[in-house]
Amino acid sequence: MAREIYGGSQLSRTLRGLGRGFSRCCPQCGEATLFRGFLKVEPVCRKCGLNLGEFRADDAPPYFTVLIVGHIIIPALFLLERLQHPPVWLHMLIWVPTTLALTFLLLPRIKGAVIGTQWSLGIRG
Ligand SMILES: [Zn+2]
């Protein structure tokens, strides 16, 4: 039983779904786009017909995005502060746009990865 859950086939399916979702593609076929807009999920895949509307990522994508962006920005901010001790205005000039850019870059990809993982594990609704 454990081999079925953690064996190569389920792991490779999960990684495939995660990777396709991170690329903002349908987790099943990997060819059609997963999103209609920035974060709105297509109700049905245009290529394979997978019902994408039944996957609910809810709060997971923002949670993971904040977690990842925070773990990138905060150490970099402290490192810059320790090494150069720049003025606060320079910190703001560097870290506010960097934080926003990383957030807007990662949020749809992480939402896609969450949906791809849900697809691979059969989590719906
Ligand atoms: Zn598809």
PDB file of C-alpha atoms and ligand atoms in Angstrom:
ATOM      1  CA  MET A   1       0.000   0.000   0.000  1.00  0.00           C
ATOM      2  CA  ALA A   2       2.743   2.455   0.965  1.00  0.00           C
ATOM      3  CA  ARG A   3       4.523   1.560  -2.269  1.00  0.00           C
ATOM      4  CA  GLU A   4       1.433   2.524  -4.259  1.00  0.00           C
ATOM      5  CA  ILE A   5       1.187   5.870  -2.516  1.00  0.00           C
ATOM      6  CA  TYR A   6       4.867   6.765  -2.542  1.00  0.00           C
ATOM      7  CA  GLY A   7       5.920   4.686  -5.570  1.00  0.00           C
ATOM      8  CA  GLY A   8       7.214   6.090  -8.808  1.00  0.00           C
ATOM      9  CA  SER A   9       3.920   6.331 -10.627  1.00  0.00           C
ATOM     10  CA  GLN A  10       2.122   8.486  -8.047  1.00  0.00           C
ATOM     11  CA  LEU A  11       5.226  10.582  -7.429  1.00  0.00           C
ATOM     12  CA  SER A  12       5.800  11.156 -11.130  1.00  0.00           C
ATOM     13  CA  ARG A  13       2.096  12.020 -11.613  1.00  0.00           C
ATOM     14  CA  THR A  14       2.310  14.507  -8.739  1.00  0.00           C
ATOM     15  CA  LEU A  15       5.498  16.075 -10.076  1.00  0.00           C
ATOM     16  CA  ARG A  16       4.005  16.246 -13.559  1.00  0.00           C
ATOM     17  CA  GLY A  17       0.839  17.926 -12.276  1.00  0.00           C
ATOM     18  CA  LEU A  18       2.845  20.285 -10.107  1.00  0.00           C
ATOM     19  CA  GLY A  19       5.185  21.221 -12.953  1.00  0.00           C
ATOM     20  CA  ARG A  20       2.428  21.707 -15.508  1.00  0.00           C
ATOM     21  CA  GLY A  21       0.446  23.780 -13.034  1.00  0.00           C
ATOM     22  CA  PHE A  22       3.513  25.870 -12.192  1.00  0.00           C
ATOM     23  CA  SER A  23       3.853  26.514 -15.929  1.00  0.00           C
ATOM     24  CA  ARG A  24       0.221  27.698 -15.830  1.00  0.00           C
ATOM     25  CA  CYS A  25      -0.881  24.817 -18.056  1.00  0.00           C
ATOM     26  CA  CYS A  26      -3.616  22.224 -17.644  1.00  0.00           C
ATOM     27  CA  PRO A  27      -2.275  19.532 -15.289  1.00  0.00           C
ATOM     28  CA  GLN A  28      -3.780  16.697 -17.338  1.00  0.00           C
ATOM     29  CA  CYS A  29      -2.702  17.516 -20.896  1.00  0.00           C
ATOM     30  CA  GLY A  30      -0.111  20.253 -20.294  1.00  0.00           C
ATOM     31  CA  GLU A  31      -1.064  21.963 -23.546  1.00  0.00           C
ATOM     32  CA  ALA A  32      -3.871  24.410 -22.838  1.00  0.00           C
ATOM     33  CA  THR A  33      -3.617  27.365 -20.491  1.00  0.00           C
ATOM     34  CA  LEU A  34      -4.949  26.920 -16.965  1.00  0.00           C
ATOM     35  CA  PHE A  35      -6.006  30.530 -16.480  1.00  0.00           C
ATOM     36  CA  ARG A  36      -8.442  32.801 -18.258  1.00  0.00           C
ATOM     37  CA  GLY A  37      -6.970  35.961 -16.718  1.00  0.00           C
ATOM     38  CA  PHE A  38      -4.333  36.592 -14.099  1.00  0.00           C
ATOM     39  CA  LEU A  39      -5.764  34.198 -11.492  1.00  0.00           C
ATOM     40  CA  LYS A  40      -9.178  33.123 -12.837  1.00  0.00           C
ATOM     41  CA  VAL A  41      -9.127  29.435 -13.664  1.00  0.00           C
ATOM     42  CA  GLU A  42     -10.665  28.246 -16.932  1.00  0.00           C
ATOM     43  CA  PRO A  43     -13.824  26.264 -16.113  1.00  0.00           C
ATOM     44  CA  VAL A  44     -12.913  23.504 -18.586  1.00  0.00           C
ATOM     45  CA  CYS A  45      -9.646  22.732 -20.356  1.00  0.00           C
ATOM     46  CA  ARG A  46      -9.940  23.776 -24.002  1.00  0.00           C
ATOM     47  CA  LYS A  47      -7.717  20.917 -25.160  1.00  0.00           C
ATOM     48  CA  CYS A  48      -8.626  17.822 -23.100  1.00  0.00           C
ATOM     49  CA  GLY A  49     -11.934  18.822 -21.492  1.00  0.00           C
ATOM     50  CA  LEU A  50     -10.777  18.379 -17.877  1.00  0.00           C
ATOM     51  CA  ASN A  51     -13.217  20.087 -15.510  1.00  0.00           C
ATOM     52  CA  LEU A  52     -10.784  22.596 -14.004  1.00  0.00           C
ATOM     53  CA  GLY A  53     -13.547  24.440 -12.153  1.00  0.00           C
ATOM     54  CA  GLU A  54     -13.883  21.635  -9.621  1.00  0.00           C
ATOM     55  CA  PHE A  55     -10.405  22.281  -8.178  1.00  0.00           C
ATOM     56  CA  ARG A  56     -10.487  24.796  -5.331  1.00  0.00           C
ATOM     57  CA  ALA A  57      -7.111  26.219  -4.350  1.00  0.00           C
ATOM     58  CA  ASP A  58      -8.698  28.666  -1.855  1.00  0.00           C
ATOM     59  CA  ASP A  59      -6.115  30.295   0.464  1.00  0.00           C
ATOM     60  CA  ALA A  60      -3.216  27.947  -0.270  1.00  0.00           C
ATOM     61  CA  PRO A  61      -1.635  29.970  -3.133  1.00  0.00           C
ATOM     62  CA  PRO A  62      -1.421  33.284  -1.208  1.00  0.00           C
ATOM     63  CA  TYR A  63      -0.180  31.421   1.867  1.00  0.00           C
ATOM     64  CA  PHE A  64       2.632  29.669  -0.020  1.00  0.00           C
ATOM     65  CA  THR A  65       3.450  32.845  -1.960  1.00  0.00           C
ATOM     66  CA  VAL A  66       3.859  34.895   1.238  1.00  0.00           C
ATOM     67  CA  LEU A  67       5.898  32.076   2.760  1.00  0.00           C
ATOM     68  CA  ILE A  68       8.278  31.841  -0.210  1.00  0.00           C
ATOM     69  CA  VAL A  69       8.584  35.572  -0.923  1.00  0.00           C
ATOM     70  CA  GLY A  70       9.136  36.279   2.765  1.00  0.00           C
ATOM     71  CA  HIS A  71      11.908  33.704   2.932  1.00  0.00           C
ATOM     72  CA  ILE A  72      13.618  35.355  -0.040  1.00  0.00           C
ATOM     73  CA  ILE A  73      13.128  39.035   0.824  1.00  0.00           C
ATOM     74  CA  ILE A  74      13.715  39.095   4.581  1.00  0.00           C
ATOM     75  CA  PRO A  75      17.141  37.375   4.587  1.00  0.00           C
ATOM     76  CA  ALA A  76      18.252  39.491   1.618  1.00  0.00           C
ATOM     77  CA  LEU A  77      17.086  42.645   3.398  1.00  0.00           C
ATOM     78  CA  PHE A  78      18.950  41.737   6.587  1.00  0.00           C
ATOM     79  CA  LEU A  79      22.046  40.777   4.611  1.00  0.00           C
ATOM     80  CA  LEU A  80      22.079  44.122   2.782  1.00  0.00           C
ATOM     81  CA  GLU A  81      21.489  45.956   6.053  1.00  0.00           C
ATOM     82  CA  ARG A  82      24.352  44.146   7.753  1.00  0.00           C
ATOM     83  CA  LEU A  83      26.820  44.540   4.870  1.00  0.00           C
ATOM     84  CA  GLN A  84      26.078  48.076   3.621  1.00  0.00           C
ATOM     85  CA  HIS A  85      23.683  49.663   6.129  1.00  0.00           C
ATOM     86  CA  PRO A  86      21.895  51.724   3.436  1.00  0.00           C
ATOM     87  CA  PRO A  87      19.346  54.424   4.368  1.00  0.00           C
ATOM     88  CA  VAL A  88      15.720  53.404   4.867  1.00  0.00           C
ATOM     89  CA  TRP A  89      14.593  55.127   1.653  1.00  0.00           C
ATOM     90  CA  LEU A  90      16.973  52.917  -0.317  1.00  0.00           C
ATOM     91  CA  HIS A  91      15.628  49.819   1.424  1.00  0.00           C
ATOM     92  CA  MET A  92      12.117  50.896   0.451  1.00  0.00           C
ATOM     93  CA  LEU A  93      13.223  51.597  -3.111  1.00  0.00           C
ATOM     94  CA  ILE A  94      14.715  48.115  -3.419  1.00  0.00           C
ATOM     95  CA  TRP A  95      12.459  45.826  -1.405  1.00  0.00           C
ATOM     96  CA  VAL A  96       8.941  47.133  -2.066  1.00  0.00           C
ATOM     97  CA  PRO A  97       9.138  46.707  -5.863  1.00  0.00           C
ATOM     98  CA  THR A  98      11.063  43.452  -5.505  1.00  0.00           C
ATOM     99  CA  THR A  99       8.434  42.062  -3.145  1.00  0.00           C
ATOM    100  CA  LEU A 100       5.606  43.104  -5.462  1.00  0.00           C
ATOM    101  CA  ALA A 101       7.343  41.719  -8.546  1.00  0.00           C
ATOM    102  CA  LEU A 102       8.061  38.367  -6.884  1.00  0.00           C
ATOM    103  CA  THR A 103       4.508  38.165  -5.582  1.00  0.00           C
ATOM    104  CA  PHE A 104       2.922  38.856  -8.967  1.00  0.00           C
ATOM    105  CA  LEU A 105       5.365  36.476 -10.641  1.00  0.00           C
ATOM    106  CA  LEU A 106       4.840  33.601  -8.218  1.00  0.00           C
ATOM    107  CA  LEU A 107       1.158  33.815  -7.233  1.00  0.00           C
ATOM    108  CA  PRO A 108      -0.368  32.435 -10.470  1.00  0.00           C
ATOM    109  CA  ARG A 109       2.386  29.823 -10.753  1.00  0.00           C
ATOM    110  CA  ILE A 110       1.848  28.650  -7.202  1.00  0.00           C
ATOM    111  CA  LYS A 111      -1.912  28.587  -7.726  1.00  0.00           C
ATOM    112  CA  GLY A 112      -1.303  26.446 -10.809  1.00  0.00           C
ATOM    113  CA  ALA A 113       1.013  24.172  -8.847  1.00  0.00           C
ATOM    114  CA  VAL A 114      -1.608  23.750  -6.105  1.00  0.00           C
ATOM    115  CA  ILE A 115      -4.273  22.878  -8.688  1.00  0.00           C
ATOM    116  CA  GLY A 116      -1.854  20.505 -10.438  1.00  0.00           C
ATOM    117  CA  THR A 117      -1.136  18.780  -7.145  1.00  0.00           C
ATOM    118  CA  GLN A 118      -4.858  18.534  -6.390  1.00  0.00           C
ATOM    119  CA  TRP A 119      -5.397  16.977  -9.817  1.00  0.00           C
ATOM    120  CA  SER A 120      -2.621  14.447  -9.281  1.00  0.00           C
ATOM    121  CA  LEU A 121      -3.975  13.415  -5.878  1.00  0.00           C
ATOM    122  CA  GLY A 122      -7.635  13.419  -6.947  1.00  0.00           C
ATOM    123  CA  ILE A 123      -8.594  16.222  -4.535  1.00  0.00           C
ATOM    124  CA  ARG A 124     -11.718  17.971  -5.817  1.00  0.00           C
ATOM    125  CA  GLY A 125     -14.324  20.311  -4.437  1.00  0.00           C
TER     126      GLY A 125
HETATM  127 ZN    ZN B   1      -6.085  19.816 -20.550  1.00  0.00          ZN
END
